[in-house]
Each structure stands twice: as C-alpha cells, then as structure tokens.
Coordinates of C-alpha atoms in Angstrom, one line a residue:
Chain A
M1 CA 138.9 154.5 109.4
Y2 CA 139.1 151.6 106.7
K3 CA 136.5 150.8 104.2
P4 CA 136.0 147.3 102.7
G5 CA 138.9 146.4 100.3
L6 CA 142.3 144.7 100.0
T7 CA 144.6 144.3 97.1
I8 CA 147.7 142.3 97.2
W9 CA 150.4 143.5 94.5
Y10 CA 153.1 141.6 93.3
N11 CA 156.0 142.0 90.9
V12 CA 155.7 139.7 88.0
K13 CA 157.8 139.0 84.8
S14 CA 154.8 139.1 82.4
F15 CA 151.5 140.5 83.5
E16 CA 149.8 138.7 80.5
R17 CA 150.9 135.5 81.9
S18 CA 149.9 136.3 85.3
V19 CA 146.4 137.1 84.3
K20 CA 146.1 134.1 82.2
Y21 CA 147.2 131.9 85.3
F22 CA 144.7 133.6 87.7
T23 CA 141.8 133.9 85.5
E24 CA 142.0 130.5 83.3
G25 CA 143.8 128.7 86.0
L26 CA 142.3 129.8 89.2
G27 CA 138.9 131.0 87.9
F28 CA 139.4 134.7 89.0
S29 CA 138.2 137.6 86.7
L30 CA 140.3 140.3 85.3
D31 CA 139.2 143.8 86.7
F32 CA 141.6 146.0 84.9
K33 CA 144.8 146.0 82.6
D34 CA 147.0 148.5 81.3
E35 CA 149.5 147.1 78.6
D36 CA 151.5 150.1 78.5
Q37 CA 152.1 150.2 82.0
G38 CA 152.4 146.4 82.3
I39 CA 149.9 146.3 85.1
A40 CA 146.7 144.2 85.8
I41 CA 144.3 143.4 88.7
V42 CA 142.1 140.5 89.0
T43 CA 139.3 140.3 91.5
T44 CA 139.1 137.2 93.5
N45 CA 136.2 135.2 94.8
T46 CA 136.0 137.6 97.7
K47 CA 134.2 140.8 97.2
D48 CA 136.9 143.9 97.1
C49 CA 139.7 141.4 97.5
C50 CA 142.0 141.8 94.5
I51 CA 145.3 140.9 93.4
G52 CA 147.5 143.4 91.5
F53 CA 150.5 142.5 89.0
A54 CA 153.0 144.9 87.9
E55 CA 155.8 143.9 85.6
S56 CA 159.3 144.2 86.8
E57 CA 162.8 143.6 85.6
T58 CA 163.7 141.8 88.7
V59 CA 161.1 139.6 90.6
V60 CA 161.9 138.0 94.0
P61 CA 159.4 135.4 94.9
V62 CA 157.3 136.3 97.8
T63 CA 157.2 133.5 100.4
S64 CA 154.6 134.8 102.7
S65 CA 151.2 133.1 101.4
A66 CA 147.9 134.9 100.3
V67 CA 145.5 132.1 101.2
F68 CA 142.2 131.5 99.7
E69 CA 139.4 129.9 101.7
V70 CA 137.7 127.0 100.0
E71 CA 134.7 124.8 101.0
D72 CA 136.0 121.6 100.1
I73 CA 139.8 121.4 99.7
D74 CA 140.0 117.9 98.1
L75 CA 137.6 118.8 95.7
A76 CA 139.3 122.1 94.9
F77 CA 143.0 120.5 94.8
S78 CA 141.7 118.1 92.1
E79 CA 139.7 120.6 90.1
L80 CA 142.7 123.2 90.0
K81 CA 145.0 120.4 89.2
K82 CA 143.0 119.5 86.1
K83 CA 143.5 123.3 85.1
G84 CA 147.1 123.2 85.2
I85 CA 147.8 124.4 88.8
Q86 CA 150.9 122.8 90.3
F87 CA 151.0 122.2 94.1
T88 CA 153.8 121.8 96.0
G89 CA 153.2 118.5 97.7
D90 CA 149.9 117.2 98.9
I91 CA 147.2 118.5 101.2
E92 CA 148.8 119.2 104.6
V93 CA 146.6 119.1 107.9
I94 CA 147.1 121.3 110.9
P95 CA 145.1 119.0 113.4
G96 CA 142.0 120.9 114.6
F97 CA 142.8 124.0 112.7
V98 CA 142.8 123.9 108.8
K99 CA 143.9 121.9 105.9
L100 CA 146.2 123.6 103.3
A101 CA 147.3 123.1 99.8
T102 CA 150.4 125.2 98.6
F103 CA 151.0 126.1 95.1
Q104 CA 153.3 129.0 93.3
D105 CA 152.2 131.2 90.5
P106 CA 154.3 131.3 87.3
D107 CA 156.9 133.7 89.3
G108 CA 157.3 131.6 92.1
H109 CA 155.1 133.4 94.7
S110 CA 153.4 131.4 97.1
F111 CA 149.8 130.9 97.4
E112 CA 147.5 128.5 99.6
L113 CA 144.2 127.0 99.8
S114 CA 142.5 126.7 103.1
Q115 CA 139.7 124.8 104.5
T116 CA 139.0 125.3 108.1
I117 CA 138.4 122.0 110.0
V118 CA 135.0 122.3 112.0
D119 CA 134.9 119.8 114.6
Chain B
M1 CA 180.7 173.9 83.8
N2 CA 184.1 174.3 82.2
L3 CA 184.8 173.1 78.5
E4 CA 186.5 169.8 79.8
E5 CA 183.5 169.0 81.6
A6 CA 181.1 169.8 79.0
I7 CA 183.2 167.5 76.7
Q8 CA 183.2 164.8 79.3
H9 CA 179.4 165.2 80.0
T10 CA 178.2 165.3 76.4
Q11 CA 180.5 162.3 75.4
Q12 CA 178.8 160.4 78.3
L13 CA 175.5 160.8 76.6
S14 CA 176.4 159.8 73.2
G15 CA 174.9 156.6 71.9
R16 CA 171.6 155.3 70.6
W17 CA 169.7 155.0 73.8
I18 CA 171.3 156.9 76.7
M19 CA 169.6 160.4 76.0
P20 CA 166.1 158.8 75.2
I21 CA 166.3 156.6 78.5
L22 CA 167.3 159.6 80.5
L23 CA 164.6 161.9 78.9
H24 CA 161.9 159.3 79.6
L25 CA 162.9 157.8 82.8
K26 CA 160.9 160.0 85.1
S27 CA 157.7 160.1 82.7
S28 CA 157.7 156.3 82.8
G29 CA 157.7 156.2 86.5
G30 CA 161.0 154.8 86.6
R31 CA 159.6 151.5 85.8
F32 CA 161.1 149.2 83.2
T33 CA 157.8 147.9 81.3
P34 CA 156.5 151.4 80.6
L35 CA 160.0 152.8 79.6
Q36 CA 160.5 149.8 77.2
K37 CA 157.1 150.2 75.6
Q38 CA 157.5 153.9 75.3
L39 CA 161.1 153.6 73.6
Q40 CA 160.0 150.6 71.6
I41 CA 163.4 148.9 72.6
S42 CA 163.9 145.4 73.2
P43 CA 163.8 144.2 76.9
S44 CA 167.5 142.8 76.6
R45 CA 168.9 146.1 75.1
L46 CA 167.1 148.2 77.7
S47 CA 168.5 146.0 80.4
D48 CA 172.1 146.2 79.0
N49 CA 171.8 149.9 78.8
F50 CA 170.5 150.1 82.4
S51 CA 173.5 148.2 83.4
R52 CA 175.9 150.5 81.7
L53 CA 174.2 153.3 83.5
V54 CA 174.3 152.0 86.8
S55 CA 178.0 151.1 86.4
K56 CA 178.6 154.9 85.5
Q57 CA 176.5 155.7 88.6
I58 CA 174.0 157.9 86.3
V59 CA 171.2 155.5 87.6
K60 CA 170.7 153.8 90.7
R61 CA 168.9 150.4 90.4
L62 CA 166.3 149.8 93.5
S63 CA 166.2 146.3 94.6
P64 CA 163.0 144.6 95.0
Y65 CA 163.5 145.0 98.8
E66 CA 164.0 148.7 98.5
R67 CA 160.6 149.2 96.6
R68 CA 157.8 149.6 98.9
H69 CA 155.3 148.8 96.1
P70 CA 155.4 147.2 92.7
L71 CA 154.2 150.4 91.1
L72 CA 157.2 152.4 92.4
P73 CA 160.3 153.1 90.5
E74 CA 162.8 150.4 89.8
Y75 CA 165.3 152.8 88.6
E76 CA 166.1 156.6 89.6
L77 CA 168.5 159.2 88.5
T78 CA 171.6 159.7 90.7
E79 CA 172.7 163.3 91.4
Y80 CA 175.2 162.9 88.3
G81 CA 172.2 161.5 86.5
E82 CA 170.1 164.7 87.4
L83 CA 173.0 166.8 85.9
L84 CA 173.0 164.6 82.9
F85 CA 169.4 164.8 82.6
V86 CA 169.3 168.6 82.3
I87 CA 172.3 168.5 79.9
T88 CA 170.2 166.2 77.8
Q89 CA 167.2 168.5 77.7
C90 CA 169.6 171.2 76.5
L91 CA 171.3 168.9 73.8
Q92 CA 167.9 167.9 72.4
K93 CA 166.7 171.4 72.1
A94 CA 169.8 172.2 70.3
E95 CA 169.3 169.3 67.9
E96 CA 165.7 170.1 67.2
T97 CA 166.7 173.5 66.2
I98 CA 169.5 172.3 64.0
E99 CA 167.3 169.8 62.3
A100 CA 170.1 167.4 61.2
G101 CA 168.7 164.3 63.1
P102 CA 169.7 162.8 66.5
L103 CA 173.3 164.1 66.4
H104 CA 173.8 162.5 69.8
R105 CA 173.7 158.9 68.6
K106 CA 177.3 158.9 67.3
S107 CA 180.3 159.4 69.8
W108 CA 182.2 162.6 69.8
T109 CA 179.9 164.5 67.7
W110 CA 178.7 167.0 70.4
P111 CA 182.2 167.1 72.0
L112 CA 183.5 168.2 68.7
M113 CA 180.9 170.8 68.0
I114 CA 181.5 172.3 71.4
S115 CA 185.2 172.2 70.9
L116 CA 184.9 173.8 67.4
Y117 CA 182.7 176.6 69.1
H118 CA 185.7 177.2 71.5
D119 CA 187.9 177.8 68.5
Y120 CA 189.7 174.4 68.5
T121 CA 190.0 174.4 64.6
R122 CA 192.8 172.2 64.0
F123 CA 192.8 168.2 63.9
Q124 CA 195.5 167.7 66.5
S125 CA 194.3 170.5 69.0
L126 CA 190.9 168.9 68.7
Q127 CA 192.2 165.5 69.3
R128 CA 194.2 166.6 72.2
L129 CA 191.3 168.2 73.9
L130 CA 189.1 165.3 73.4
G131 CA 191.6 163.2 75.4
N132 CA 193.4 161.4 72.3
P133 CA 190.4 159.5 70.5
S134 CA 191.8 157.6 67.6
P135 CA 192.5 159.7 64.4
R136 CA 190.4 157.4 62.5
I137 CA 187.2 157.9 64.5
L138 CA 188.0 161.6 64.9
S139 CA 188.4 162.2 61.2
M140 CA 185.3 160.0 60.3
R141 CA 183.2 162.3 62.7
L142 CA 184.6 165.4 61.1
N143 CA 183.7 164.2 57.6
E144 CA 180.3 163.3 58.8
L145 CA 179.8 166.8 60.2
C146 CA 180.9 168.3 57.1
D147 CA 178.8 166.3 54.9
L148 CA 175.8 167.4 57.2
K149 CA 176.9 170.9 56.3
L150 CA 177.4 171.6 60.0
V151 CA 181.1 172.0 59.9
K152 CA 183.4 173.5 57.2
K153 CA 186.8 172.3 56.4
E154 CA 189.2 175.0 54.8
I155 CA 192.7 174.9 53.8
T156 CA 194.9 177.8 54.7
E157 CA 198.4 178.0 53.1
Q158 CA 200.2 180.6 55.5
P159 CA 202.3 179.7 57.4
S160 CA 202.2 176.5 56.1
L161 CA 199.6 174.3 54.3
R162 CA 196.8 173.0 56.9
Y163 CA 193.4 172.0 57.2
T164 CA 191.1 173.9 59.8
Y165 CA 187.8 172.8 60.8
Q166 CA 185.0 175.5 61.8
L167 CA 181.1 175.4 62.6
E168 CA 179.0 176.5 59.7
D169 CA 177.8 180.2 60.3
R170 CA 174.2 178.9 61.0
L171 CA 175.5 176.6 63.9
Y172 CA 177.2 179.4 65.7
P173 CA 174.2 181.1 67.3
I174 CA 172.6 177.7 68.3
V175 CA 175.6 176.1 69.7
D176 CA 176.2 179.6 71.4
M177 CA 172.8 179.4 73.1
L178 CA 173.7 175.6 74.4
W179 CA 176.8 176.9 75.8
G180 CA 175.0 179.4 77.8
E181 CA 172.5 176.9 78.9
L182 CA 175.3 174.7 80.1
L183 CA 176.9 177.5 81.9
K184 CA 173.8 178.1 83.8
I185 CA 173.5 174.5 84.9
E186 CA 176.8 175.1 86.9
I187 CA 175.1 177.9 88.6
I188 CA 171.9 175.9 89.3
Q189 CA 174.0 172.8 90.5

C-alpha cells in the first residue's frame, strides 16, 4: 500500500528564511521552490524524507518534534552550533534509550537530534 | 436583487483592493502569499484588507488548527462573499466594456451609476436613495463621472431651475446589461 517517502509540511513566515536555515544551517539540500506560491521542499539526509515549507500569514509553532538521527550527538551538537543552530538547553539523556538535543527553527517549530544509546 | 440591495452590495465592493482580492482569492488557492504576489500588494495592506473582509463576513479566516495542510486555503469566501464574487465579475465585465478604468476604486461610483439608470436624476433624490452620504462626496463623484463623460449634467428651467444628472447614452446599454445580470444573481441564489 505504501511506498517509500515521507514529507513533513510546516507553515512558515518566510520560505526563503527556512530554506537558508535548513540548507546552510542543517546541511540539507534544496529540492524545490516556487517563489510565487511561497513554497519549498528540502530533502533530508534520509532518502525520500523531505520537509516542506509553505508561507502562511499566521504561523503556530509545532511542538511535536521531527527527529533526525545522528551517529555522534556531541559532534553534531557542536558542529551545528558553529553554523548558528541554537539549541534549547544541553544534550539530554534518556538512560538506556537515546540522547537528545532539541532546537527550534526560525518559526519556533521544534526539531531534535537523536543518538540511540547502544549498550 | 432589488435596487437597494444592488446599491448596498456595489458600495461594499468599492475601494482599491476589495474587488481584486475577491476575484483572485480562489485562483491563488486561498493562500496569503500567492495572492499577495499576484496582486503586487504589500503584506500589511493585504492583511488589513483581509481583516476588514473578515469583519464584514465576506471572507472567513481559517485558523492553523482548521487547516489540515499548509498548502490548503487560509481564507475562503463566505456565502455572502460568494454573492459579492459574482457581482464583482459582473462589475468587472461592465468596467472593461466602459473603458474608463477601474470605476470600483472610488466609493459611490457604482451605486450612483445604478441609481441614475433607475431614473434617480436629482441630487437630493440620489442622496436619499444612497442613505445620505455627505453632499460633498456625492457632488465630487458626480463631477468626476461628468468629467469621464459617463454622466451628463443638465439644467432644466421648468417648473423651477434645477440640475439633473443622467447617464450618457453610450452607458445605458452597458448598465442595462449589468442590471440584467444582477437580477439573474437573485434567481441563482
């Protein structure tokens, strides 16, 4: 029934600002943009997993997190900080499960980095 | 639709942006940014216009919680908005035929033309029919319509000296067609 592919769409104030944040800041690649429509899609590091942005007059930040898996959260945390990503607090650890680092995009939508803890 | 309703609705549509917004809302998917780009209007001005349209219950603003996808409409026409949309299409067609520019931009222009078509030819009778707008604005609009050669001002001497206003001859068939279309809207509704 399903085929590989996942796109998460967000309302944003400026799709250009979001594209800059997700490409230059987080290192994802721009897949598509339409200036007249005020929409864009970036492809994440995971194949067929994309994030879409559509400009909207009213933006309500989404608190449920899209979570990006990383190999080494300490390394990713410091690398992304250098690129201007502002994290909400430090790396949090859920013992025996994951390490998490939370950040918010320019519109206040929540995202996380996650490293699975392997015993 | 009777004359009073036509006056009320066409006056509602007067202004720089109301008709363009109604005409393009659907083709822009009801979304703010595509409409703003299409109309080349500043975001704050579009936002102000939308607030006015919402307060007049012409347009409904859908909250982020009501929208199931960011690409779905942020605004949609209410039932009253749909009625005004049809009237807007009729007025636009008439304006294209008249070839005197966007007449809807100035308040009272269309209500005046429709009233003149219905043989309200004297200043006081026009003022009463339109709900007593200020004499200054009414006089200004009538003079502008005369300057555009859409209306003629005539002096009659009997029984007493008075001015009357009439549509120019070339306007009659156009407003007649418009009125016919406005009457049909009532049947559709």
